[in-house]
PDB file of C-alpha atoms and ligand atoms in Angstrom:
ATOM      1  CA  UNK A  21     139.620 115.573 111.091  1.00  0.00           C
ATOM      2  CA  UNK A  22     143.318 114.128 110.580  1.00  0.00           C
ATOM      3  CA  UNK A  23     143.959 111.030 108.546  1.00  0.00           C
ATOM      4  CA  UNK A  24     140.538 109.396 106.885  1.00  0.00           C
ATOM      5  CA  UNK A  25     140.098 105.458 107.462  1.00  0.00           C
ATOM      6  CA  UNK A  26     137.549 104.445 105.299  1.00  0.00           C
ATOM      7  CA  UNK A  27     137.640 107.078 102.666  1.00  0.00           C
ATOM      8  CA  UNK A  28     140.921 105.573 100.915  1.00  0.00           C
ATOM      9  CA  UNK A  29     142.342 106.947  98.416  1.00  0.00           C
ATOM     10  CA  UNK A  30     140.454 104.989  95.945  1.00  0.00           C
ATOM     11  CA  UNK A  31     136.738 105.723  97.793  1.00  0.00           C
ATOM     12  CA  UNK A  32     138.252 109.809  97.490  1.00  0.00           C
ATOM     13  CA  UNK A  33     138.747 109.388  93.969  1.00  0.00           C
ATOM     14  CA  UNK A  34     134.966 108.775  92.887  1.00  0.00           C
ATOM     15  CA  UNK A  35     133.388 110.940  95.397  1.00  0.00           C
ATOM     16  CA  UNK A  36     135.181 114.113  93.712  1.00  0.00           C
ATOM     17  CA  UNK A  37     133.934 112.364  90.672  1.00  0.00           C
ATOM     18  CA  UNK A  38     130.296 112.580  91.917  1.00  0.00           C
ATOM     19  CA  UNK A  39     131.261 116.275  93.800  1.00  0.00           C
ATOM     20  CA  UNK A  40     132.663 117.137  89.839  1.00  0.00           C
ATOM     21  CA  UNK A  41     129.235 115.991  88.732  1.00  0.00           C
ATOM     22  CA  UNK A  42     126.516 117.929  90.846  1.00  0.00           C
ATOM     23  CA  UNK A  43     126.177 121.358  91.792  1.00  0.00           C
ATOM     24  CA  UNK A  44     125.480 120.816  95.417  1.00  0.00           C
ATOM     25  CA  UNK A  45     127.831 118.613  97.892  1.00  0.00           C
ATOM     26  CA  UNK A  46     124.759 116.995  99.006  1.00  0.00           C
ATOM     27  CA  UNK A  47     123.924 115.529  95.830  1.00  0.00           C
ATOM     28  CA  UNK A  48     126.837 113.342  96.234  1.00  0.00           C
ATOM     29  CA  UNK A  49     125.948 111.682  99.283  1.00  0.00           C
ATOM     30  CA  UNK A  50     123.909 108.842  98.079  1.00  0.00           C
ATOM     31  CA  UNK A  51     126.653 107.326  95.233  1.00  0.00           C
ATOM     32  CA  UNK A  52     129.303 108.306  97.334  1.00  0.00           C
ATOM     33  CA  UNK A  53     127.328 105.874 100.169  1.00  0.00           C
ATOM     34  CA  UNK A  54     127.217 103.454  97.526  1.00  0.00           C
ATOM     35  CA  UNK A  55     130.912 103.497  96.796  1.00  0.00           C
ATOM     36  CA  UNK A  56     131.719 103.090 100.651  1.00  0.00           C
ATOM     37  CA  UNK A  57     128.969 100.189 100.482  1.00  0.00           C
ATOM     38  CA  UNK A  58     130.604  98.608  97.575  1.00  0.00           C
ATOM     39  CA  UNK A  59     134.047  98.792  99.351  1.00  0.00           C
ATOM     40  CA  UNK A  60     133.337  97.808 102.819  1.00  0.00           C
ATOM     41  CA  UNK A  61     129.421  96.080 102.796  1.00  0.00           C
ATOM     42  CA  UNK A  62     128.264  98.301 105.609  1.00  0.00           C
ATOM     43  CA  UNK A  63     128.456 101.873 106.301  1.00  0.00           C
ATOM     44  CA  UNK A  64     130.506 102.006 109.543  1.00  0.00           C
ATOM     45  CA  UNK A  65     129.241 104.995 111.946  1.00  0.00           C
ATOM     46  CA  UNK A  66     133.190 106.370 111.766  1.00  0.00           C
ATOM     47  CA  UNK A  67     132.558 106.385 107.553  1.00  0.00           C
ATOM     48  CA  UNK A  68     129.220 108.584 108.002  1.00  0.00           C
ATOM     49  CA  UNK A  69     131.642 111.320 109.817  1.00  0.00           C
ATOM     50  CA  UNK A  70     134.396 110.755 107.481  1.00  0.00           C
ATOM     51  CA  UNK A  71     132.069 111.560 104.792  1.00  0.00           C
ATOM     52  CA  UNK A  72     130.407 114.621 106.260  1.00  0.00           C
ATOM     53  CA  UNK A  73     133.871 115.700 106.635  1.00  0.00           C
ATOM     54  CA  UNK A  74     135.070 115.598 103.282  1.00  0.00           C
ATOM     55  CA  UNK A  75     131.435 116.472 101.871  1.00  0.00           C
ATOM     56  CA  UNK A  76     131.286 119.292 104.247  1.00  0.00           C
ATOM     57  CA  UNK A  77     128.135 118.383 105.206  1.00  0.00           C
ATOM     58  CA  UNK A  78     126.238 117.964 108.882  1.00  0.00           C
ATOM     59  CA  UNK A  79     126.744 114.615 109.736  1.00  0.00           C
ATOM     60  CA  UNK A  80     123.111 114.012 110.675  1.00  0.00           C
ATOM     61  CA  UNK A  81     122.208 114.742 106.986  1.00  0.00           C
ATOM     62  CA  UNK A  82     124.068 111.828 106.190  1.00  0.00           C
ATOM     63  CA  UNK A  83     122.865 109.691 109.333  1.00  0.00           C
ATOM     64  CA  UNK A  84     119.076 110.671 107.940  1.00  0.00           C
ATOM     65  CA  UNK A  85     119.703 108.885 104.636  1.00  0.00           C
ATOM     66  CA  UNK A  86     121.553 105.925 105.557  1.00  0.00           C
ATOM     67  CA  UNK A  87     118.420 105.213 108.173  1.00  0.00           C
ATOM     68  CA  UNK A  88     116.017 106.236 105.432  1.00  0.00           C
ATOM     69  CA  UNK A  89     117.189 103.303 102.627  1.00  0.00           C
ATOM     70  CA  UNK A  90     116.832  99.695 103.720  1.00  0.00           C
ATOM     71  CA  UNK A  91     120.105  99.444 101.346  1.00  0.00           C
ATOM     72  CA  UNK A  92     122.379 101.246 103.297  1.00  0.00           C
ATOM     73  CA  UNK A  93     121.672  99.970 106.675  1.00  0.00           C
ATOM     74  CA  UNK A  94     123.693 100.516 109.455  1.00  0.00           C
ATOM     75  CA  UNK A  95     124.796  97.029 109.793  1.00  0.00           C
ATOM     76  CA  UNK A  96     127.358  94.514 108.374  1.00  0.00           C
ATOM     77  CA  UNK A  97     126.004  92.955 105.750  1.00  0.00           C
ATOM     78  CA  UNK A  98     126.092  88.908 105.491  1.00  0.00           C
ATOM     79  CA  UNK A  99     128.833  87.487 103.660  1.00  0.00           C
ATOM     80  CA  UNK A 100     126.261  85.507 101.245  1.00  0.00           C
ATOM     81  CA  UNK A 101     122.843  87.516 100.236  1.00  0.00           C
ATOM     82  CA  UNK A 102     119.483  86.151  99.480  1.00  0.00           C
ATOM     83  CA  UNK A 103     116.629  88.066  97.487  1.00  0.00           C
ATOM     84  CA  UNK A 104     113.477  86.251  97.111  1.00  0.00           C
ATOM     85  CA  UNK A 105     111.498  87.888  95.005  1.00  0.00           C
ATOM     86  CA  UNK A 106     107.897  88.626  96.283  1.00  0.00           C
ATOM     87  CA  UNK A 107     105.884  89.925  93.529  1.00  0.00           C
ATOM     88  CA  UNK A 108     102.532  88.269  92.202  1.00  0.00           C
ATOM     89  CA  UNK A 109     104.214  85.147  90.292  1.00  0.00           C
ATOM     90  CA  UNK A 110     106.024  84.340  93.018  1.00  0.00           C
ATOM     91  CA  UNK A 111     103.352  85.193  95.214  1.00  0.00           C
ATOM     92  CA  UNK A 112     101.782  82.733  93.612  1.00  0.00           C
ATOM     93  CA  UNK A 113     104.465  80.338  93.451  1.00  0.00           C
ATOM     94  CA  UNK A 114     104.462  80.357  96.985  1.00  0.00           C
ATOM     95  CA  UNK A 115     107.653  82.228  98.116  1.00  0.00           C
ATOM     96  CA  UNK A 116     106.244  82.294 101.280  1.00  0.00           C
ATOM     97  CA  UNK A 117     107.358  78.428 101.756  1.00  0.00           C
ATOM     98  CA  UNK A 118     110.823  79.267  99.867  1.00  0.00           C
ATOM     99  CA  UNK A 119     111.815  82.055 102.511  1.00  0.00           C
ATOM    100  CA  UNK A 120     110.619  79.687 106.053  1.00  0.00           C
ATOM    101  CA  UNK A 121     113.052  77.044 104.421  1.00  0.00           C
ATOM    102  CA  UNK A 122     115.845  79.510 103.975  1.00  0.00           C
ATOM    103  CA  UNK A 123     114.890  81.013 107.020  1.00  0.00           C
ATOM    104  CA  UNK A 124     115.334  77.615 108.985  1.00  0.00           C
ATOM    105  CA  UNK A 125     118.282  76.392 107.520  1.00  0.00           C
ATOM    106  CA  UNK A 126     120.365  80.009 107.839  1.00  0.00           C
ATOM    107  CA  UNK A 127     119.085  80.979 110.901  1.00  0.00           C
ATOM    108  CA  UNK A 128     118.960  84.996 108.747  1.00  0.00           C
ATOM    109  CA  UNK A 129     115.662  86.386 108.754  1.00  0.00           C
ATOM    110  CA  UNK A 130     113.965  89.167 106.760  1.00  0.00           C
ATOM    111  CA  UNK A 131     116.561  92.021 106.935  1.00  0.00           C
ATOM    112  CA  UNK A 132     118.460  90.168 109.413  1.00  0.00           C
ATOM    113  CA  UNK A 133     122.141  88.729 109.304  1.00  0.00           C
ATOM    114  CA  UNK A 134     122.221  85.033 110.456  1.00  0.00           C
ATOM    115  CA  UNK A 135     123.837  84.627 113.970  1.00  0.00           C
ATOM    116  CA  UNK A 136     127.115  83.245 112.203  1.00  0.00           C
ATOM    117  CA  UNK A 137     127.392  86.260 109.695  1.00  0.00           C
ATOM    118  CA  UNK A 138     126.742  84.201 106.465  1.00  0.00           C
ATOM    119  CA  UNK A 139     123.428  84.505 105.527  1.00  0.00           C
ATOM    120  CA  UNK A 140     121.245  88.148 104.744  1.00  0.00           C
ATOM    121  CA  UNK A 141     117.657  87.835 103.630  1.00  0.00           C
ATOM    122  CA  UNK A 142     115.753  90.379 101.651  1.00  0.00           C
ATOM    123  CA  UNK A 143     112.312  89.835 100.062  1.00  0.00           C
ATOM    124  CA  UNK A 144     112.779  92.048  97.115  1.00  0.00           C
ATOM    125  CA  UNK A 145     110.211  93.232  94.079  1.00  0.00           C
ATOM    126  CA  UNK A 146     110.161  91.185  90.397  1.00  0.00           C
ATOM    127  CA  UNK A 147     113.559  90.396  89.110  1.00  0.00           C
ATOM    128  CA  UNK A 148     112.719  89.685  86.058  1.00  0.00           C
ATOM    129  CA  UNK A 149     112.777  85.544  86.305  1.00  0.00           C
ATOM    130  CA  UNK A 150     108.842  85.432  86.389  1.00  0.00           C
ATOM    131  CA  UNK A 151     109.086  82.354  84.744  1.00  0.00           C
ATOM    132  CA  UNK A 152     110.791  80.723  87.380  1.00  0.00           C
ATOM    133  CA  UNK A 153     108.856  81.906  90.249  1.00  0.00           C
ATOM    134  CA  UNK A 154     109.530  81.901  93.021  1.00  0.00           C
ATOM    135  CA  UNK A 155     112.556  82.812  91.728  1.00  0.00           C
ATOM    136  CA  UNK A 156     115.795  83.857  93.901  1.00  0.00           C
ATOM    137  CA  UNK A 157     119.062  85.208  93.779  1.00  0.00           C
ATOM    138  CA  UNK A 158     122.042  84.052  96.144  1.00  0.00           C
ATOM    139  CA  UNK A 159     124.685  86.658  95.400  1.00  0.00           C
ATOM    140  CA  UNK A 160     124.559  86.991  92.159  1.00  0.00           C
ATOM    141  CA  UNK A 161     123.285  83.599  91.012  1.00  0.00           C
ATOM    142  CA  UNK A 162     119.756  83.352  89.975  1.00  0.00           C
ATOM    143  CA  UNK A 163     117.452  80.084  90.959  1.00  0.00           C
ATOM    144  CA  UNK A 164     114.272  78.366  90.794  1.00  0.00           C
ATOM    145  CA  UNK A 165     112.355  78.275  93.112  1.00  0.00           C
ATOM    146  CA  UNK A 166     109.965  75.476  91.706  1.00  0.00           C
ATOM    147  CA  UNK A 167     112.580  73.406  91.549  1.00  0.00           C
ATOM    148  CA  UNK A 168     112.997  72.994  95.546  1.00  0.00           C
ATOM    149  CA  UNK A 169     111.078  70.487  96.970  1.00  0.00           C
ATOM    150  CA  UNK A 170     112.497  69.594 100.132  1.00  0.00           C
ATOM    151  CA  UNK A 171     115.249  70.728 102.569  1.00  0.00           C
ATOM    152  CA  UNK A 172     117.754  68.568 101.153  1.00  0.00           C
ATOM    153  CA  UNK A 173     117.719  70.297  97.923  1.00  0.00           C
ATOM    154  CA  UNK A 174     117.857  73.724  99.427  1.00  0.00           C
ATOM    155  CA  UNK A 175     120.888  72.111 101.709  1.00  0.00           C
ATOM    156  CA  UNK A 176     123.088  71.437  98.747  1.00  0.00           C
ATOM    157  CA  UNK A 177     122.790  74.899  97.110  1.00  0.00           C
ATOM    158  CA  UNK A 178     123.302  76.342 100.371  1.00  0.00           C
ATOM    159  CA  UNK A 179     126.072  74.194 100.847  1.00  0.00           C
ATOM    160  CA  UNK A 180     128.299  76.152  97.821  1.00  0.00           C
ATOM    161  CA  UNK A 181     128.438  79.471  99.420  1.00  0.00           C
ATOM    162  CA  UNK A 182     129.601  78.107 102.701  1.00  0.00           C
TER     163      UNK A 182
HETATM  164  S1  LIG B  22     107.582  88.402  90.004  1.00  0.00           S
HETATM  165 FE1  LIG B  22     109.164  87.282  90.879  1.00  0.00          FE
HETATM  166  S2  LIG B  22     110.681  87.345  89.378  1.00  0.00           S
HETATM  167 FE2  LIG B  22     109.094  88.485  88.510  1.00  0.00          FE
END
């Protein structure tokens, strides 16, 4: 394979780090997918062969974990990404009216980019904010779900990622 596009230099430098770490090349895969995650918020088909490459590895080893872990899936990912949590105190909080709100007003759904590329969804477990279930993170911000009552309210958060 000639020149690499996705595995800059940068990307190279930490998978030798994990290669340095673990006895067998496949061992590296999964942080290495991570760092190419990180770097790019997808893992582009042309990144999986790239990878193989370098790892010296069948590409369809790779191919079967990226389809395995909801994480790394084969898709660009949203530029803003919502995790509602859906574990028991949310449960009970009623997530379930949360998410169709988000759902309607970003057009994502559950594992789904929005049509416009802004918006991911994920229903994730307990993220430790039980006591503001349903509770939900937008990037890396952290809210309350309680504390949405209507549409309007959910507009104007939505409104400071756009
Ligand atoms: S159960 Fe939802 S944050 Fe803990």
């Amino acid at each position: 394979m000639g020149e690499y596009i996705y595995l800059t230099p940068d990307i190279l430098e930490r998978i030798d780090r994990h290669l340095n770490k673990f006895p067998f090349p496949q061992q590296a895969i999964i942080p290495s997918l991570h760092d190419i995650l990180d770097k790019y918020r997808d893992i582009p088909d042309q990144a999986v062969f790239e990878l193989a490459d370098y790892l010296k590895v069948p590409p369809s080893d790779i191919e079967g974990i990226v389809s395995f872990y909801d994480m790394f899936r084969h898709k660009k990912n949203a530029r803003n990404h919502i995790r509602i949590c859906r574990n028991l105190p949310c449960h009970l909080g009623k997530y379930q009216l949360l998410l169709e709100k988000i759902k309607n007003l970003t057009g994502a759904d559950i594992g789904k980019n929005s049509p416009d590329g802004k918006w991911y969804i994920e229903l994730v477990e307990c993220i430790g904010s039980c006591a503001i279930a349903p509770a939900f993170l937008i990037n890396d911000d952290l809210y309350d779900g309680s504390k949405i009552v209507s549409e309007e309210d959910l507009k104007k958060i939505l409104s400071r990622y756009e």
